[in-house]
XYZ file of C-alpha atoms in Angstrom:
360
model
C -29.727 -14.839 51.776
C -32.135 -17.357 53.134
C -35.491 -16.436 54.374
C -37.960 -18.703 56.472
C -39.923 -19.020 59.484
C -39.585 -20.499 62.935
C -42.372 -21.503 65.653
C -41.997 -22.047 69.268
C -45.128 -24.115 68.884
C -47.241 -22.651 71.913
C -51.007 -23.480 72.706
C -52.230 -20.236 73.562
C -55.852 -19.190 73.575
C -57.200 -17.237 70.898
C -57.844 -13.964 73.035
C -60.653 -13.014 70.507
C -62.862 -15.682 71.023
C -61.074 -17.528 74.037
C -60.928 -20.892 72.370
C -57.769 -22.889 72.690
C -56.351 -25.430 70.011
C -56.046 -29.195 71.352
C -52.231 -30.319 71.390
C -53.213 -32.430 68.186
C -54.483 -29.293 66.025
C -51.527 -27.393 67.259
C -49.073 -30.032 65.897
C -51.283 -30.692 62.854
C -50.876 -26.808 62.347
C -47.646 -27.083 62.574
C -47.042 -29.189 59.876
C -49.241 -27.252 57.604
C -47.423 -24.115 57.934
C -44.131 -25.683 56.999
C -45.555 -26.862 53.699
C -47.091 -23.574 53.574
C -43.462 -22.039 53.914
C -42.417 -23.971 50.981
C -45.316 -23.337 48.836
C -44.614 -19.749 48.980
C -41.034 -20.000 48.005
C -39.348 -19.803 51.635
C -36.063 -21.452 52.236
C -36.402 -22.686 56.062
C -38.699 -24.130 58.546
C -37.623 -24.259 61.959
C -39.390 -25.767 64.820
C -38.641 -24.810 68.635
C -37.828 -27.746 71.228
C -39.948 -27.479 74.363
C -40.752 -29.915 77.311
C -43.477 -28.447 79.320
C -46.757 -27.244 78.774
C -47.977 -25.017 76.725
C -45.667 -25.991 74.314
C -45.811 -29.007 71.761
C -42.797 -29.631 70.207
C -40.845 -31.966 72.318
C -39.595 -34.151 69.524
C -38.325 -31.920 66.639
C -36.873 -34.824 64.764
C -39.955 -36.683 64.608
C -41.757 -33.477 63.249
C -38.987 -32.652 60.917
C -38.456 -36.167 59.484
C -42.732 -36.128 58.762
C -42.337 -32.651 57.305
C -39.157 -33.748 55.205
C -41.295 -36.360 53.380
C -43.729 -33.879 52.472
C -41.537 -31.250 50.763
C -38.666 -30.868 48.250
C -36.622 -28.132 48.746
C -37.563 -26.746 52.434
C -34.158 -26.457 54.677
C -35.600 -27.925 57.953
C -33.827 -26.680 60.841
C -34.254 -26.034 64.733
C -35.172 -22.626 66.948
C -33.373 -24.448 69.561
C -31.871 -27.909 70.246
C -31.369 -28.111 73.968
C -27.452 -28.988 73.834
C -27.592 -28.391 77.483
C -30.350 -31.080 78.522
C -30.150 -33.702 75.641
C -27.566 -36.607 75.559
C -24.846 -35.453 72.689
C -24.939 -38.825 71.794
C -28.583 -39.274 70.575
C -28.227 -35.736 69.391
C -25.636 -36.976 66.821
C -27.983 -39.962 66.253
C -31.133 -38.249 65.409
C -29.976 -35.497 63.317
C -27.831 -37.751 61.252
C -31.010 -39.875 60.957
C -32.960 -36.869 59.543
C -30.212 -35.466 57.539
C -30.352 -39.113 55.777
C -34.242 -38.922 55.106
C -34.269 -35.562 54.518
C -31.272 -35.883 51.804
C -28.990 -33.258 53.267
C -31.602 -30.597 54.038
C -30.914 -30.226 57.631
C -29.302 -28.093 60.153
C -30.013 -27.374 63.687
C -29.622 -24.490 66.019
C -28.117 -25.101 69.520
C -29.169 -23.477 72.386
C -29.797 -23.525 76.093
C -33.974 -22.780 76.186
C -35.351 -20.515 78.598
C -37.251 -22.979 81.122
C -35.208 -23.561 84.187
C -36.848 -26.372 85.390
C -36.027 -28.466 82.071
C -32.801 -29.181 83.962
C -33.812 -31.158 86.576
C -36.018 -32.764 84.679
C -33.275 -34.181 82.588
C -31.167 -34.896 85.480
C -28.654 -31.546 85.187
C -27.892 -28.546 87.263
C -28.977 -25.039 85.367
C -25.994 -23.372 87.230
C -23.999 -25.619 84.896
C -25.699 -24.470 81.901
C -22.847 -22.921 80.215
C -20.533 -25.638 80.968
C -23.157 -28.043 79.635
C -23.260 -26.239 76.577
C -19.621 -26.211 75.830
C -18.954 -29.815 77.030
C -21.935 -31.458 75.052
C -21.130 -29.846 71.796
C -17.324 -30.444 72.159
C -18.300 -33.653 71.988
C -21.224 -33.719 69.554
C -18.342 -32.387 66.909
C -16.107 -35.399 67.889
C -19.319 -37.904 67.246
C -19.810 -36.642 63.641
C -16.425 -36.164 62.524
C -14.861 -39.241 64.015
C -15.598 -42.683 62.945
C -14.328 -43.822 66.457
C -14.308 -41.594 69.641
C -12.893 -42.388 73.235
C -13.919 -39.377 75.392
C -14.121 -38.477 78.943
C -15.982 -35.563 80.460
C -17.639 -34.243 83.334
C -21.461 -34.425 82.776
C -21.922 -37.862 81.464
C -20.331 -41.436 81.455
C -17.299 -42.042 79.555
C -17.109 -43.432 75.765
C -14.921 -46.075 74.804
C -14.283 -47.291 71.120
C -17.727 -45.660 70.364
C -19.489 -45.034 66.806
C -22.319 -42.794 66.360
C -24.255 -43.999 63.655
C -25.781 -43.728 61.278
C -22.752 -41.719 59.977
C -23.728 -38.166 58.817
C -24.701 -37.946 55.141
C -21.714 -37.837 52.528
C -19.756 -37.373 55.609
C -20.808 -33.886 56.032
C -22.025 -33.185 59.688
C -25.205 -30.659 59.785
C -24.409 -27.156 59.795
C -24.883 -25.914 63.373
C -26.055 -22.593 64.301
C -25.460 -21.461 68.017
C -28.523 -19.391 69.523
C -28.390 -16.792 72.045
C -29.881 -13.820 73.080
C -27.939 -12.603 75.902
C -24.624 -14.900 76.627
C -21.162 -13.825 75.112
C -20.002 -17.267 75.486
C -22.277 -18.918 73.282
C -21.279 -16.217 70.758
C -17.669 -16.752 71.447
C -18.528 -20.760 71.236
C -19.663 -19.873 67.749
C -16.772 -18.032 66.936
C -14.407 -20.646 68.293
C -15.620 -23.386 65.935
C -16.186 -21.230 62.914
C -19.882 -21.957 63.398
C -23.210 -19.864 62.488
C -24.274 -17.222 65.224
C -27.950 -16.888 65.523
C -29.062 -13.807 67.694
C -33.056 -14.157 67.910
C -33.586 -10.598 68.315
C -37.409 -10.179 69.163
C -36.867 -9.320 72.618
C -33.933 -6.819 72.411
C -33.102 -3.402 71.163
C -30.707 -2.885 68.377
C -27.673 -1.819 70.219
C -27.739 -5.085 72.235
C -28.119 -6.977 69.094
C -25.760 -4.876 67.516
C -22.789 -5.875 70.237
C -23.377 -9.428 70.418
C -22.804 -9.883 66.525
C -20.039 -7.512 66.491
C -18.213 -9.755 69.401
C -18.967 -13.014 67.545
C -17.356 -11.583 64.350
C -14.856 -10.073 65.972
C -13.733 -13.429 67.315
C -14.567 -15.419 64.231
C -11.809 -13.380 62.888
C -9.404 -14.072 65.940
C -9.813 -17.737 65.381
C -8.862 -17.355 62.127
C -11.779 -18.411 60.061
C -11.855 -15.636 57.713
C -12.465 -11.915 58.170
C -15.444 -10.464 60.711
C -17.652 -9.850 57.749
C -17.277 -13.374 56.409
C -18.654 -14.521 59.679
C -22.427 -16.580 59.386
C -25.166 -14.506 61.112
C -28.906 -15.187 61.613
C -31.492 -13.291 62.965
C -35.051 -14.098 64.421
C -38.132 -11.429 64.262
C -41.746 -11.138 64.422
C -43.979 -9.362 61.944
C -47.872 -9.331 61.442
C -48.688 -7.513 58.218
C -52.178 -6.204 56.779
C -52.641 -4.180 53.500
C -53.007 -1.042 55.799
C -51.016 -0.475 58.883
C -54.116 0.474 60.992
C -55.811 -2.929 60.100
C -52.766 -4.630 61.311
C -52.277 -2.940 64.493
C -55.966 -3.129 65.438
C -55.603 -7.086 64.740
C -52.565 -8.033 66.414
C -52.980 -6.142 69.364
C -55.557 -8.439 71.575
C -52.940 -11.324 70.369
C -49.755 -9.128 71.549
C -51.364 -8.072 75.003
C -52.187 -11.503 76.034
C -49.075 -13.044 74.230
C -47.293 -15.581 76.884
C -43.878 -14.768 76.087
C -44.279 -10.687 75.924
C -47.804 -9.794 76.936
C -48.941 -7.876 79.954
C -45.853 -5.529 79.942
C -45.049 -2.622 77.503
C -47.311 -1.444 75.031
C -47.742 -2.763 71.418
C -46.007 0.710 70.660
C -43.381 0.756 72.887
C -42.403 -2.940 72.067
C -42.187 -2.256 68.262
C -40.398 0.892 68.782
C -37.742 -0.686 70.958
C -37.595 -4.171 69.468
C -37.437 -5.602 65.999
C -41.393 -6.465 66.073
C -42.862 -4.978 63.181
C -46.714 -4.606 62.903
C -47.830 -2.902 59.850
C -48.008 -2.816 56.072
C -45.762 -5.322 53.728
C -43.525 -2.486 53.265
C -43.146 -1.496 56.550
C -41.988 -5.026 57.069
C -39.795 -4.633 54.128
C -38.259 -1.120 55.218
C -37.338 -2.551 58.679
C -35.886 -5.751 58.155
C -33.826 -4.145 55.482
C -32.744 -1.609 58.425
C -31.276 -4.980 59.919
C -28.114 -4.711 57.859
C -27.281 -1.419 59.486
C -27.055 -2.868 62.715
C -25.185 -6.388 62.112
C -23.935 -6.006 58.545
C -24.712 -8.375 55.584
C -26.086 -11.682 57.155
C -27.062 -14.969 56.052
C -30.227 -15.851 57.470
C -33.402 -14.226 58.576
C -36.441 -16.040 60.570
C -39.558 -14.863 61.316
C -42.175 -16.102 64.125
C -45.595 -16.305 62.542
C -47.521 -18.215 64.510
C -47.440 -17.275 68.151
C -49.947 -15.830 70.937
C -52.899 -17.775 69.525
C -53.379 -16.774 66.080
C -55.513 -18.522 64.025
C -53.984 -20.906 61.191
C -55.906 -19.236 58.694
C -54.432 -16.062 59.598
C -51.126 -17.594 59.949
C -51.553 -18.934 56.323
C -52.515 -15.627 55.108
C -49.606 -14.022 56.769
C -47.105 -16.558 54.857
C -48.885 -15.505 51.459
C -48.205 -11.678 51.772
C -44.551 -12.854 53.201
C -43.942 -15.069 50.221
C -45.401 -12.965 47.569
C -45.042 -9.341 48.885
C -41.879 -9.243 50.990
C -39.238 -11.672 50.693
C -39.111 -11.325 46.602
C -38.343 -7.634 47.399
C -35.970 -8.566 50.410
C -33.973 -10.761 48.230
C -33.762 -8.172 45.605
C -32.589 -5.277 48.195
C -30.158 -7.176 50.269
C -28.375 -8.589 47.163
C -27.481 -4.779 46.265
C -24.121 -4.095 47.530
C -23.454 -7.343 49.038
C -19.658 -7.829 49.153
C -18.536 -10.638 46.864
C -16.793 -12.252 49.574
C -19.447 -12.342 51.823
C -20.686 -16.202 51.706
C -24.000 -17.431 51.344
C -25.905 -19.435 54.313
C -23.928 -22.967 54.402
C -26.246 -25.830 52.715
C -25.123 -29.460 52.788
C -24.579 -29.262 48.632
C -21.966 -26.376 49.750
C -20.256 -28.049 52.727
C -20.109 -31.333 50.731
C -18.254 -29.318 47.591
C -16.136 -27.677 50.204
C -15.163 -31.071 51.860
C -14.524 -32.509 48.478
C -11.842 -29.468 47.370
C -10.104 -29.770 50.793
C -9.559 -33.759 49.775
């Protein structure tokens, strides 16, 4: 099972001192956080994609390429690649290039994002969001798997005799996770292609997460990719830890109350009760995360949001130390107990290359 972190890259004032980092500081902090993730033994670093303030990661492949040059083992991913507003030709080229630079340590998570105005900014209609996701991803798959593509669709100009360059490393396209919180159409899309389904369940109660993942698992099996239990599932979540749970709650409360995503709404206590947000001791985080298996079954990837809502870089790095030293080693051991032998690991470039060689 893979463990890692994802960042939405928000530039948010620290509510305890009203200081707002500059965009430069925030970008450099995200790099520092990624390097720390590898240092403490995590598997994955993922960045979001946004094209509006107060967010900075508008060019994920630029950032991930820089991080690739400074890491050796870390899998580099996205928390969203906007499949609806990016040209699939450019996605194919950019992520294949990144794949070569990173030696295969690349996958991506496609999604529609959570900012409506991004559609007209890139010449698209939000009312076509699902259709854009379907058509653009179908083209992306062909661009990575066919050397010469003839194609005609609804939302972009046709392609005639087109070859996307560079070709995927070793002939193996990056693995794709389809990210969605609420859209069953995206769960169906992931199942149809036999790709991964990532449910970023930081906002939703367990019953909703269970229904979405069960739908994906059923449809994965329906489309002939394996049993429901063999479907590839990832989950998101957010945690904040201190040795004593009371200290964690006291320190995190002002950040929660003013967070751009969920602040000024339910109380911290209500939110932690109704969603996977866990604020407490390392042991509480371990127990809560292990309970996710009761909700969705054995799964392959767990990503934590650690740097949201104006938390200072120093605090985030402290959180990563706790996560890497006290939490993830226990989670690796406990999740392995009772895991059926036919439940696959998360796909990597190496495992996909081996499967391709065996099939050949």
